[in-house]
Short mmCIF file of C-alpha atoms in Angstrom, two decimals:
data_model
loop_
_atom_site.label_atom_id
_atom_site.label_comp_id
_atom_site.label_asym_id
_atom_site.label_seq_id
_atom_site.Cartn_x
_atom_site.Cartn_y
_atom_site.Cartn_z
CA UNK A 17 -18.17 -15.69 35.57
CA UNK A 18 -17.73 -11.94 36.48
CA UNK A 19 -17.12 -8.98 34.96
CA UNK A 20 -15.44 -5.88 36.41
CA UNK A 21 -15.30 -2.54 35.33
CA UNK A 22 -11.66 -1.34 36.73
CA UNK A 23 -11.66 1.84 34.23
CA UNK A 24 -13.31 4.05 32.54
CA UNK A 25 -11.90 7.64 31.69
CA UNK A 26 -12.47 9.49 28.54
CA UNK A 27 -12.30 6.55 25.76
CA UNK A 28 -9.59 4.35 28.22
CA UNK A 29 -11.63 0.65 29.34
CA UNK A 30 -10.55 -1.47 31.78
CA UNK A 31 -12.03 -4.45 33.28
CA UNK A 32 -11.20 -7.90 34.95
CA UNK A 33 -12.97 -11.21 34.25
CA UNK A 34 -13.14 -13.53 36.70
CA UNK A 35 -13.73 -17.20 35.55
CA UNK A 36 -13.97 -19.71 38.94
CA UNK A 37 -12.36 -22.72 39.19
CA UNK A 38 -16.11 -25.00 39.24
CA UNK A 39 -17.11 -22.84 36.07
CA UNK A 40 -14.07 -23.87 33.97
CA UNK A 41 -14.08 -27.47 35.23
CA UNK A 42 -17.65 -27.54 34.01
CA UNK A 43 -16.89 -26.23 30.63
CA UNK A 44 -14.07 -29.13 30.44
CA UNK A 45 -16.46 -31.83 31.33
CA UNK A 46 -19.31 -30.89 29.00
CA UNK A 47 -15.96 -30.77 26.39
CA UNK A 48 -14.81 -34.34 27.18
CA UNK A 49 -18.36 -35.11 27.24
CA UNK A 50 -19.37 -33.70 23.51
CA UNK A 51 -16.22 -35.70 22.69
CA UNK A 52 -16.61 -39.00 24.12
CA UNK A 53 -18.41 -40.67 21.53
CA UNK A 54 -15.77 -40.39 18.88
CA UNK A 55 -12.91 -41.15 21.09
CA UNK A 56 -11.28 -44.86 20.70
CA UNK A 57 -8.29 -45.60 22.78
CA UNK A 58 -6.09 -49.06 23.52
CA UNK A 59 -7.76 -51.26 25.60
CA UNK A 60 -11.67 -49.51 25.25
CA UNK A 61 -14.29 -49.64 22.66
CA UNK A 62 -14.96 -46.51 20.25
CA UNK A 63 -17.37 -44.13 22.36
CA UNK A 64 -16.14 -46.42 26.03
CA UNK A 65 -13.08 -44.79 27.32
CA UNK A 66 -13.95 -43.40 30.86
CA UNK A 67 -14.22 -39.72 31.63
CA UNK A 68 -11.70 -40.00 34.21
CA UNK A 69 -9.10 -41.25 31.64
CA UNK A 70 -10.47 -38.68 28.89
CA UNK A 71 -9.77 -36.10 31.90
CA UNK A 72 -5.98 -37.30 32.15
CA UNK A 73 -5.33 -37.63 28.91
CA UNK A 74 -6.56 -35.09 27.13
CA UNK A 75 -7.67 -32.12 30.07
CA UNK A 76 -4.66 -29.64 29.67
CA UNK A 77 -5.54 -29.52 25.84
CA UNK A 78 -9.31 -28.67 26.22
CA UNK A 79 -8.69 -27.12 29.75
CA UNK A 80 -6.22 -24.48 27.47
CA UNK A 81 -9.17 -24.15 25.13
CA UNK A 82 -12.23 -23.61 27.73
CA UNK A 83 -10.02 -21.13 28.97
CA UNK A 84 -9.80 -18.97 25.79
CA UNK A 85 -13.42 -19.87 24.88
CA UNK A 86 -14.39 -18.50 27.98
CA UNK A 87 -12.55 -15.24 27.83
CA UNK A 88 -13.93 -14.83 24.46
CA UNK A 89 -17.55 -15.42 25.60
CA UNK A 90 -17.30 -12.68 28.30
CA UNK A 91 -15.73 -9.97 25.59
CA UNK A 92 -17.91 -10.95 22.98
CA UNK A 93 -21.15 -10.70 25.81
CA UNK A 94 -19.39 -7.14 27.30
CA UNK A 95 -19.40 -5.35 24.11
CA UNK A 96 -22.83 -6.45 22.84
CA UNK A 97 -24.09 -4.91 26.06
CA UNK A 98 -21.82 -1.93 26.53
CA UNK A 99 -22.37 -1.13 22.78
CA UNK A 100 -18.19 -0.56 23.24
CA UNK A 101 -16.15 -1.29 19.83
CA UNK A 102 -12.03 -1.25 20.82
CA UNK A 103 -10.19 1.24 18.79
CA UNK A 104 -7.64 -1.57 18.25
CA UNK A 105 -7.47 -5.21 19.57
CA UNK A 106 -7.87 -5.08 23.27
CA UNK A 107 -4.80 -6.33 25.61
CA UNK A 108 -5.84 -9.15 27.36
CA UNK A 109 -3.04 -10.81 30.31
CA UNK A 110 -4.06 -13.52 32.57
CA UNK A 111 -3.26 -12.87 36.08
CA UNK A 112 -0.88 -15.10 37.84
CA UNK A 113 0.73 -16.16 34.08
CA UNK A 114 2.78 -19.31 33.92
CA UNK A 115 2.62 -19.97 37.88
CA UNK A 116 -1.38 -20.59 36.97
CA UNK A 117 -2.79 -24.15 38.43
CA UNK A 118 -5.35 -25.83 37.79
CA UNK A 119 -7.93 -25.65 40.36
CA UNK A 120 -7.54 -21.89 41.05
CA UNK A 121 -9.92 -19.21 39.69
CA UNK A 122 -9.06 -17.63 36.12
CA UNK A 123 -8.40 -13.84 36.49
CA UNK A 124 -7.70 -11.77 33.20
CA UNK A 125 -6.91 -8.30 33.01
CA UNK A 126 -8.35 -6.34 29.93
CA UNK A 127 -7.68 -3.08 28.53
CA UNK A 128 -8.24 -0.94 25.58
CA UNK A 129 -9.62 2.53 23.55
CA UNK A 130 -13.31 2.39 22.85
CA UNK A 131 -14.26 4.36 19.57
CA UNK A 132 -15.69 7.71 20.35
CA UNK A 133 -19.54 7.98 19.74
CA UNK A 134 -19.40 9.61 16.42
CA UNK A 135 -22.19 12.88 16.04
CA UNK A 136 -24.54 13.16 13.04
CA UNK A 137 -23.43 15.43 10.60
CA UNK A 138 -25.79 17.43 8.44
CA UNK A 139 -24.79 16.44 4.48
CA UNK A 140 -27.47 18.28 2.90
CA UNK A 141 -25.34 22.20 3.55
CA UNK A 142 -22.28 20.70 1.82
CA UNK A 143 -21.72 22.39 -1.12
CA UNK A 144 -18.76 21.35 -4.07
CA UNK A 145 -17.56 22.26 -7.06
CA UNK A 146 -16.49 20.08 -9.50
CA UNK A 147 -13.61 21.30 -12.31
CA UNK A 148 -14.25 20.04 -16.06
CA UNK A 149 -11.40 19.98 -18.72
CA UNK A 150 -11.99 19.25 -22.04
CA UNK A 151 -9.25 17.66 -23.95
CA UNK A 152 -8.49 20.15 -26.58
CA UNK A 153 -6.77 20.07 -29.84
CA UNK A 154 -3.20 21.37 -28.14
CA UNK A 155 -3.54 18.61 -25.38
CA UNK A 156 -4.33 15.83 -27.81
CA UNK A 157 -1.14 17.56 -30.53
CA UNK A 158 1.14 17.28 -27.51
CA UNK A 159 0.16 13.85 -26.62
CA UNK A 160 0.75 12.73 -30.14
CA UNK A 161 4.19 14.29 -30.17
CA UNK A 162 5.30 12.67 -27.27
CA UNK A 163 3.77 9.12 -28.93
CA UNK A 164 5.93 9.95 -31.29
CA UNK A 165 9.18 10.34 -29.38
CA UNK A 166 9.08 7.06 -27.57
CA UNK A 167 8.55 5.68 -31.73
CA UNK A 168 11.18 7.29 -32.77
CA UNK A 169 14.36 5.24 -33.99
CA UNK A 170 18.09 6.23 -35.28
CA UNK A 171 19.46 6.01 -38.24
CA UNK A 172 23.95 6.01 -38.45
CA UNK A 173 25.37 9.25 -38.71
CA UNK A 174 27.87 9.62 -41.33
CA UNK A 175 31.78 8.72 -40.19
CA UNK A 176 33.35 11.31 -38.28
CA UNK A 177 30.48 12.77 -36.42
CA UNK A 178 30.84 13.36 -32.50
CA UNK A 179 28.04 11.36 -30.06
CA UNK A 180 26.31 13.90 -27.88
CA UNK A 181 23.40 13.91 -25.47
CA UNK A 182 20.16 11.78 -27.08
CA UNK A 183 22.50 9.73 -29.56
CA UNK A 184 22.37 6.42 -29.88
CA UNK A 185 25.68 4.91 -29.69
CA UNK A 186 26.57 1.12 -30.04
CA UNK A 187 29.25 -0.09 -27.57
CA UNK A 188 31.24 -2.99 -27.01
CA UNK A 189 32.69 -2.74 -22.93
CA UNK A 190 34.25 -4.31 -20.50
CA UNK A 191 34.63 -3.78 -16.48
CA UNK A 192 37.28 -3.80 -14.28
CA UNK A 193 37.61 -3.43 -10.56
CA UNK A 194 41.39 -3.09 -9.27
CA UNK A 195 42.77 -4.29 -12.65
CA UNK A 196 40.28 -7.43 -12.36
CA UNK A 197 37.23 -7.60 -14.71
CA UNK A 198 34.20 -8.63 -12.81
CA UNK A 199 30.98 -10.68 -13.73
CA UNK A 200 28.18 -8.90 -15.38
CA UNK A 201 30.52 -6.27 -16.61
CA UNK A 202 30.75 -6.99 -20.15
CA UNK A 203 28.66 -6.91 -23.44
CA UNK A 204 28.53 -6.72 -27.08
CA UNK A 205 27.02 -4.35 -29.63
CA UNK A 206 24.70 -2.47 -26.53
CA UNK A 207 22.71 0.03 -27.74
CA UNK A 208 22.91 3.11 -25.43
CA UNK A 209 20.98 6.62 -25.84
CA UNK A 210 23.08 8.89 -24.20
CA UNK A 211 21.71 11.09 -21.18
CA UNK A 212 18.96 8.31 -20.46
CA UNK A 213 20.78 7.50 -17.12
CA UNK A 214 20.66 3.80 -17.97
CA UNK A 215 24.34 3.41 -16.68
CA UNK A 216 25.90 4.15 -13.51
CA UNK A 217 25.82 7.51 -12.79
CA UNK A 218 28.94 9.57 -15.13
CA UNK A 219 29.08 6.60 -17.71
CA UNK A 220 27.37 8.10 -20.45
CA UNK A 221 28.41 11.43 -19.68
CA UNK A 222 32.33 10.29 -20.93
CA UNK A 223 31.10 8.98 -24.21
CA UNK A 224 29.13 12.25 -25.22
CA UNK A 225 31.98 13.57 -28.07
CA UNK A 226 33.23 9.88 -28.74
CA UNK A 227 33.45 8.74 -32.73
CA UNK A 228 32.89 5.88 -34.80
CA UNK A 229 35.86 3.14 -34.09
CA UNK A 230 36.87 5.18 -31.04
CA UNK A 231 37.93 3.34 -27.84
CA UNK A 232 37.65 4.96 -25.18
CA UNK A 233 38.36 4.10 -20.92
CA UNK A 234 35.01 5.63 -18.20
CA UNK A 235 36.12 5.98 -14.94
CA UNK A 236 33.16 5.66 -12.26
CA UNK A 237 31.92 5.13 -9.00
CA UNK A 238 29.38 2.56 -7.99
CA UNK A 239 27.07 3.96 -6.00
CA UNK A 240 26.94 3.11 -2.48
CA UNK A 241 23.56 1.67 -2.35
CA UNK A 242 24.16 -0.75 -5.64
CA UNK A 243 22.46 -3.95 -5.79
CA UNK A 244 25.31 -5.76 -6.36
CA UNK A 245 26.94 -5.78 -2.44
CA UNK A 246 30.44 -6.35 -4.04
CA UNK A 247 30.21 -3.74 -6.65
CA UNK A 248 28.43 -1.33 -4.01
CA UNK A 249 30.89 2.24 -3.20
CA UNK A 250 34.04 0.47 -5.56
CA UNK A 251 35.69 2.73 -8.39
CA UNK A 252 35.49 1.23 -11.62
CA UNK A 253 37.62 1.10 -15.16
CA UNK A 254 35.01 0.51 -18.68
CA UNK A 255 37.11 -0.44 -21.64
CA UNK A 256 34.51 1.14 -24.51
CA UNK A 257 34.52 0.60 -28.09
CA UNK A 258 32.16 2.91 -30.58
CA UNK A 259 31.35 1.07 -33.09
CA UNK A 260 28.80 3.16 -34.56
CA UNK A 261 27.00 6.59 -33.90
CA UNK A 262 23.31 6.92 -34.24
CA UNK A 263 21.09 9.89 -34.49
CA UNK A 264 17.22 10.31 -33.28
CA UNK A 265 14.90 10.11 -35.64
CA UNK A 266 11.40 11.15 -34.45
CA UNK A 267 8.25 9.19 -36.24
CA UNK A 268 6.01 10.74 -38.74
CA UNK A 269 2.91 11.59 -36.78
CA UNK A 270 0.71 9.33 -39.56
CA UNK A 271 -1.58 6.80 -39.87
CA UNK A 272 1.84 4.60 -39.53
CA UNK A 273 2.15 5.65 -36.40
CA UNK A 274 -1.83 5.40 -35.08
CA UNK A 275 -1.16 1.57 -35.96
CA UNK A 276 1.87 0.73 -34.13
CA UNK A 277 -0.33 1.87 -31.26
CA UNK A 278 -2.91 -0.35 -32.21
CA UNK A 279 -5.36 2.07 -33.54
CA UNK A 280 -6.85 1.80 -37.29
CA UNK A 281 -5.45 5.21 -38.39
CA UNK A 282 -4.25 8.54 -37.34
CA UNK A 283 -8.10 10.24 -36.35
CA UNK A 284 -8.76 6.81 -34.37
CA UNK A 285 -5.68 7.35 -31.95
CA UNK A 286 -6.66 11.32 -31.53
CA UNK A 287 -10.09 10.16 -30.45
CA UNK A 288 -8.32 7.28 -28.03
CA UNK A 289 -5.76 10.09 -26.83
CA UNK A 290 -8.81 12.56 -26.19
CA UNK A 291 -10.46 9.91 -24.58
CA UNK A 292 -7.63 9.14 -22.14
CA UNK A 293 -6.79 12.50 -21.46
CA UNK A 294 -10.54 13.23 -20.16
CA UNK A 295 -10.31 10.49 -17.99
CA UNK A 296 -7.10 11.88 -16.53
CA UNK A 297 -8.73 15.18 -16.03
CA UNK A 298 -12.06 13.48 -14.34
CA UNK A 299 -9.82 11.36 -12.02
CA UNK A 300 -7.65 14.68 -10.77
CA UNK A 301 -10.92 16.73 -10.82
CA UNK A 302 -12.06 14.06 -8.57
CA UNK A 303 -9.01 14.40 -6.47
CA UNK A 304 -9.70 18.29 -5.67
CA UNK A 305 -13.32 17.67 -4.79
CA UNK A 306 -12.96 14.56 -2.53
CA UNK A 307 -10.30 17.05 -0.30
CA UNK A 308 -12.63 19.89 -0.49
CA UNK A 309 -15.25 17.43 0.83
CA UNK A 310 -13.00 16.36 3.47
CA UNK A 311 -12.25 19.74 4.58
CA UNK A 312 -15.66 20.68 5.06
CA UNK A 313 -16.64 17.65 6.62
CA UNK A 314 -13.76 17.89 9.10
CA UNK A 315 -14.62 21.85 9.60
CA UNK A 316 -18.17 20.19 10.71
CA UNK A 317 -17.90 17.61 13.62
CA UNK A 318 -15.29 17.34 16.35
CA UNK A 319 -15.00 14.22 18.97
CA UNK A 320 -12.14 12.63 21.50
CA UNK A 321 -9.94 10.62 19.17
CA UNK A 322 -8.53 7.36 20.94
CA UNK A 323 -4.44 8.07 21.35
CA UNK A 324 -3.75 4.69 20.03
CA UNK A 325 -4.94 5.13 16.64
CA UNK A 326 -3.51 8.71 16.37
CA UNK A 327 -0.09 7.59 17.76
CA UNK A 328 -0.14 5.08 15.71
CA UNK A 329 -1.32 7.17 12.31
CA UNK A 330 1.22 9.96 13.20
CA UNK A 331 4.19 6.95 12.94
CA UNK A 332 3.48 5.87 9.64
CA UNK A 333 3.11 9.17 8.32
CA UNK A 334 6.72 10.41 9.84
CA UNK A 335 8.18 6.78 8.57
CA UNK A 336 6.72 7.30 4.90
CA UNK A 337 7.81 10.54 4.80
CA UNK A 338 11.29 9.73 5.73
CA UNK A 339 11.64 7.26 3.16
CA UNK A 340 10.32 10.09 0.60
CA UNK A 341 13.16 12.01 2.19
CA UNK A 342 15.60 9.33 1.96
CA UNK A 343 14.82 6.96 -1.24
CA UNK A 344 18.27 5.49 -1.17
CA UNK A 345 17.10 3.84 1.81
CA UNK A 346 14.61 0.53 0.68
CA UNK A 347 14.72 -1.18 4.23
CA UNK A 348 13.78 -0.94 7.77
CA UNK A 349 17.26 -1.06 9.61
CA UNK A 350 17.02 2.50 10.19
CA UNK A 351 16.92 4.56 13.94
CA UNK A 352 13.64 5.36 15.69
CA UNK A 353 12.12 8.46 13.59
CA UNK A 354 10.11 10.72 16.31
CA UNK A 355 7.16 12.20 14.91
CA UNK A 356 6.70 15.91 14.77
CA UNK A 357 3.68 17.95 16.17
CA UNK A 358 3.29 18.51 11.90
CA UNK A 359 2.53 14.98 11.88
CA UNK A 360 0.27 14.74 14.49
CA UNK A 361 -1.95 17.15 13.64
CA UNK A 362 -2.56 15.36 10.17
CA UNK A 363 -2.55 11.84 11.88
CA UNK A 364 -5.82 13.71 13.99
CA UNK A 365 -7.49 14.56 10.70
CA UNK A 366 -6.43 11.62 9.16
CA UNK A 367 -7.95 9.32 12.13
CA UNK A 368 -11.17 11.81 12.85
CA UNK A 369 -12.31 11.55 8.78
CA UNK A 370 -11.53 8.14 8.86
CA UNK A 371 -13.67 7.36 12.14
CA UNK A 372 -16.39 9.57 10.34
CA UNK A 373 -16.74 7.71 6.80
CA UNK A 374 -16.55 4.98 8.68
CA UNK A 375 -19.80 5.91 10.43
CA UNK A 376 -21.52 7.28 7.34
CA UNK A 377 -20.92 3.90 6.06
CA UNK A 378 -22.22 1.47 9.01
CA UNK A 379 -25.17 3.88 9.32
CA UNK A 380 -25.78 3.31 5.06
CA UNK A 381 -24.69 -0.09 5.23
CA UNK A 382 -22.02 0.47 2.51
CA UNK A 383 -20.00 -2.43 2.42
CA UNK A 384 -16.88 -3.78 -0.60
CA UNK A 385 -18.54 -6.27 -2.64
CA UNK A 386 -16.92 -9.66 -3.55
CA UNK A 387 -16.61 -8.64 -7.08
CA UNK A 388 -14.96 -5.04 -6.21
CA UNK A 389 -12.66 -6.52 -4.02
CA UNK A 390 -11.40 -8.99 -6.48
CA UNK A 391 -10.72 -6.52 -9.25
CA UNK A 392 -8.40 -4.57 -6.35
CA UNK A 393 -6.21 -7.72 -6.39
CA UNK A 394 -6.06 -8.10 -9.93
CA UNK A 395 -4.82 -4.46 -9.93
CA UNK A 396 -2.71 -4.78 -7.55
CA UNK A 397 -0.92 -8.04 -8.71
CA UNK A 398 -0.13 -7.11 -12.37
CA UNK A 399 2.44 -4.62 -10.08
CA UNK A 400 4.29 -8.22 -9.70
CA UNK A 401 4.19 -9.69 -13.11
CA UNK A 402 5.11 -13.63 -12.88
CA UNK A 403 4.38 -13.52 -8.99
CA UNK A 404 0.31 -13.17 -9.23
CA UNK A 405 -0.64 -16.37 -7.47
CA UNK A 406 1.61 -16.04 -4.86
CA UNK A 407 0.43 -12.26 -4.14
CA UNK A 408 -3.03 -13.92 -4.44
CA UNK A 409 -1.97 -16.74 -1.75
CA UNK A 410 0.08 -13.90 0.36
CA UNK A 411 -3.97 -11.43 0.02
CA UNK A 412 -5.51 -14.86 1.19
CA UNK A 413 -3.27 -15.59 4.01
CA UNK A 414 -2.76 -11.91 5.11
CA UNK A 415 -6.14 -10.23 6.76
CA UNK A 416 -4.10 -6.83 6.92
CA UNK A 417 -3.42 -7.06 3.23
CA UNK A 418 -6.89 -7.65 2.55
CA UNK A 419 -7.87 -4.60 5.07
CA UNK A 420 -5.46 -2.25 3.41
CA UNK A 421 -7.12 -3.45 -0.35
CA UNK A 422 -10.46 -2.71 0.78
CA UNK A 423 -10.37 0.61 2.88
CA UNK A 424 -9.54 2.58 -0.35
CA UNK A 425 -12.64 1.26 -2.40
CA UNK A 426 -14.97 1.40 0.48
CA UNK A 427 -14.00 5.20 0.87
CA UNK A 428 -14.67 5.97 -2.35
CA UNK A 429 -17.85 4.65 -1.99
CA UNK A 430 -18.75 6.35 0.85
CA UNK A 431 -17.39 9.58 -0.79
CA UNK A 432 -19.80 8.85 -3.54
CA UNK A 433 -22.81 8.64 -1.24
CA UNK A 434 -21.91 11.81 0.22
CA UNK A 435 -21.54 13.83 -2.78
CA UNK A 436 -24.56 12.14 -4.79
CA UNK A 437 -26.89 14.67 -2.18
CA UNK A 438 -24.68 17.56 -1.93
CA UNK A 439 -24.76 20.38 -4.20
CA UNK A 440 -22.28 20.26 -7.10
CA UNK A 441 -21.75 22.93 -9.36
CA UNK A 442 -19.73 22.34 -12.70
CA UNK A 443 -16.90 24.86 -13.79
CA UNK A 444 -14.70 24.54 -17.10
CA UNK A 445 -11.10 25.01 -16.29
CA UNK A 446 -8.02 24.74 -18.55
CA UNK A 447 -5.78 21.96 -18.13
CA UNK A 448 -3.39 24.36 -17.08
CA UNK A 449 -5.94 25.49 -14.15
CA UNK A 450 -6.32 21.96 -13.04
CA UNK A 451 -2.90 20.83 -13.03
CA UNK A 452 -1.92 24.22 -10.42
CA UNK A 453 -4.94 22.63 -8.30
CA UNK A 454 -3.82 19.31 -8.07
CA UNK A 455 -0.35 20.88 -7.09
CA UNK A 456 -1.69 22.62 -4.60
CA UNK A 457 -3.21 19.62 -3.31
CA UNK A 458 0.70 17.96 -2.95
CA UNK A 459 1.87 21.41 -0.86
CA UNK A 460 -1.38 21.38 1.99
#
């Protein structure tokens, strides 16, 4: 076997292994060989049947896999001694494809990026700072107020009164498309809070002013994206009855209230709110150190980047940025979207930080634990509540999926190691203060 170096310029590897025609009938023969003993066959005893007719019958199917065990051998022996590690999987193409024969030499072409050697980076001048907030009595009183307003209920206003926006009013309905009700487009006593936007777009607006006992006709559009297809664009007739008006009634900020929220009394939910709140604060102070981290440790090294990974970084970024533009839009039967020099230049940050935790990592031997990476599931599968074990089969079957749920937490820990021997000084902010910083974060 031989191994050819065909190119090598700036991170771009190419080479050709060459895999003769006595070497691959060898590794066949020790194959049927290793085999032999468990084979039984018509007409031979178990462990009997000749090598000649092991050769016939079975020699394409282990020829196919000496082949690829071969191939493998050489890549897996080239990068142990070049010390390369491909950027992304290498393209491997056999010379001579389907018009191959047996009894000819094996040639295969292979290609790809090599990482970039990554330089040390001096940690110990990196210096942070780390915003506190303390959940004070305003942020906790605001909190509780808000509590409050998803408690609230209504109560009937008296006969006569006009609906408007946050009334509650109780509707009987009916649909009709071209004169023809349609399924799905009726109901009975439905309670609906005006100006909640739980109806089509303009439905709720045309019952703000409506009475007790009123009936009254909404003219809408669907919209064009509706879920139902034969609903989707069509102009629409609702046949409404009021049957009763209801006005908010916020909830008592009391010990009542603490205990529909599962707390023993009023000063136990403050101390829960105050609680939660701080841990909001900690995980967007967080936020603003980790990028002032990253700046400074992408302000310290510079290296070749392999186009592959930055090509492909700048795509996704353009395509989930689209869809941000364009949320209407839930699938992928969309044109080509070309990214812009804007996303390029992130996709290079994005792919030169990434390369450099990465490095930090190896070199600390910082690796996602079993335990971590099962919580990340967890987490991830309440998002689909009824579906968790088949997201669990889907992480199990899907070694991207399991990539993409581990990258995050292994970041973070590398983050960690990073800023546990930098310098970090503490500053008390307001709330206010920290919420302008993470916004600023959003418009970089």
């Amino acid at each position: 076997m031989q191994v050819t170096e065909t190119l090598n310029e700036g991170l771009k590897r190419g080479y050709t292994i060459t895999i003769t025609a006595a070497e691959l009938d060898e590794k066949v023969t020790a194959k049927l060989l290793e085999a032999q003993p468990e084979v039984e066959m018509k007409g031979f005893r178990k462990g009997k049947v000749p090598l000649a007719m092991l050769r016939k019958t079975f020699g394409d199917r282990v020829l196919g896999d000496a082949m690829q065990e071969a191939v493998d051998g050489a890549m897996s022996e080239h990068f142990e001694k070049s010390g390369d590690r491909p950027a992304m999987q290498p393209k491997i193409e056999m010379e001579g494809g389907e018009s191959w024969k047996p009894g000819n030499d094996v040639v295969v072409t292979v290609a790809y990026e090599a990482l970039p050697a990554i330089p040390d980076v001096d940690l110990s001048g990196i210096k942070l700072e780390r915003m506190v907030v303390k959940a004070g009595d305003d942020a906790v009183t605001e909190a509780l107020e808000n509590l409050a307003k998803t408690a609230q209920n209504f109560e009937k206003r008296r006969k006569g009164s006009k609906a408007k926006d946050g009334d509650q009013v109780v509707i009987d309905f009916e649909g009709f498309v071209d004169g023809e009700a349609f399924e799905g487009g009726k109901g009975e006593d439905y309670p609906l809070v005006l100006g909640s936007g739980s109806f089509i777009p303009g439905f709720e607006d045309q019952l703000v002013g409506a009475k007790e006992e009123e009936a009254v006709e909404v003219k809408v559009t669907f919209p064009e994206q509706y879920g139902a297809a034969h609903l989707a664009g069509k102009e629409a007739l609702f046949k409404c009855t009021v049957k009763e008006v209801r006005g908010p009634k916020e909830a008592e900020i009391d010990d009542e209230l603490a205990k529909k929220f599962g707390a023993e009394d009023l000063a136990a939910l403050k101390g829960q709110i105050a609680e939660r709140l701080e841990a909001e604060y900690v995980g967007a102070a967080r936020a603003i150190l980790k990028r002032g981290l990253l700046d400074q440790l992408d302000a310290a090294v510079k290296f070749d980047l392999p186009p592959s990974l930055v090509e492909a970084e700048a795509a996704q970024i353009a395509h989930q940025l689209w869809h941000e533009e364009n949320p209407e839009v839930h699938d992928h039967n969309h044109g080509s979207i070309e990214p812009s020099d804007e996303h390029k230049k992130l996709a290079e940050r994005r792919v030169r930080l990434g390369l450099l935790l990465a490095e930090l990592g190896r070199k600390q031997e910082i690796e996602v634990t079993d335990a971590e990476f099962t919580q990340a599931v967890l987490n991830q599968a309440r998002q689909y509540p009824g579906q968790e074990r088949a997201f669990f089969e889907f992480v199990q079957q899907n070694p991207q999926m399991q990539q993409q749920l581990r990258a995050p937490i292994f970041e973070d820990k590398v983050v960690d190691y990073v800023v546990s021997g930098a310098e970090v000084a503490e500053k008390e902010v307001s709330k206010d203060d920290l919420q302008k910083a993470i916004e600023a974060l959003d418009e970089m």
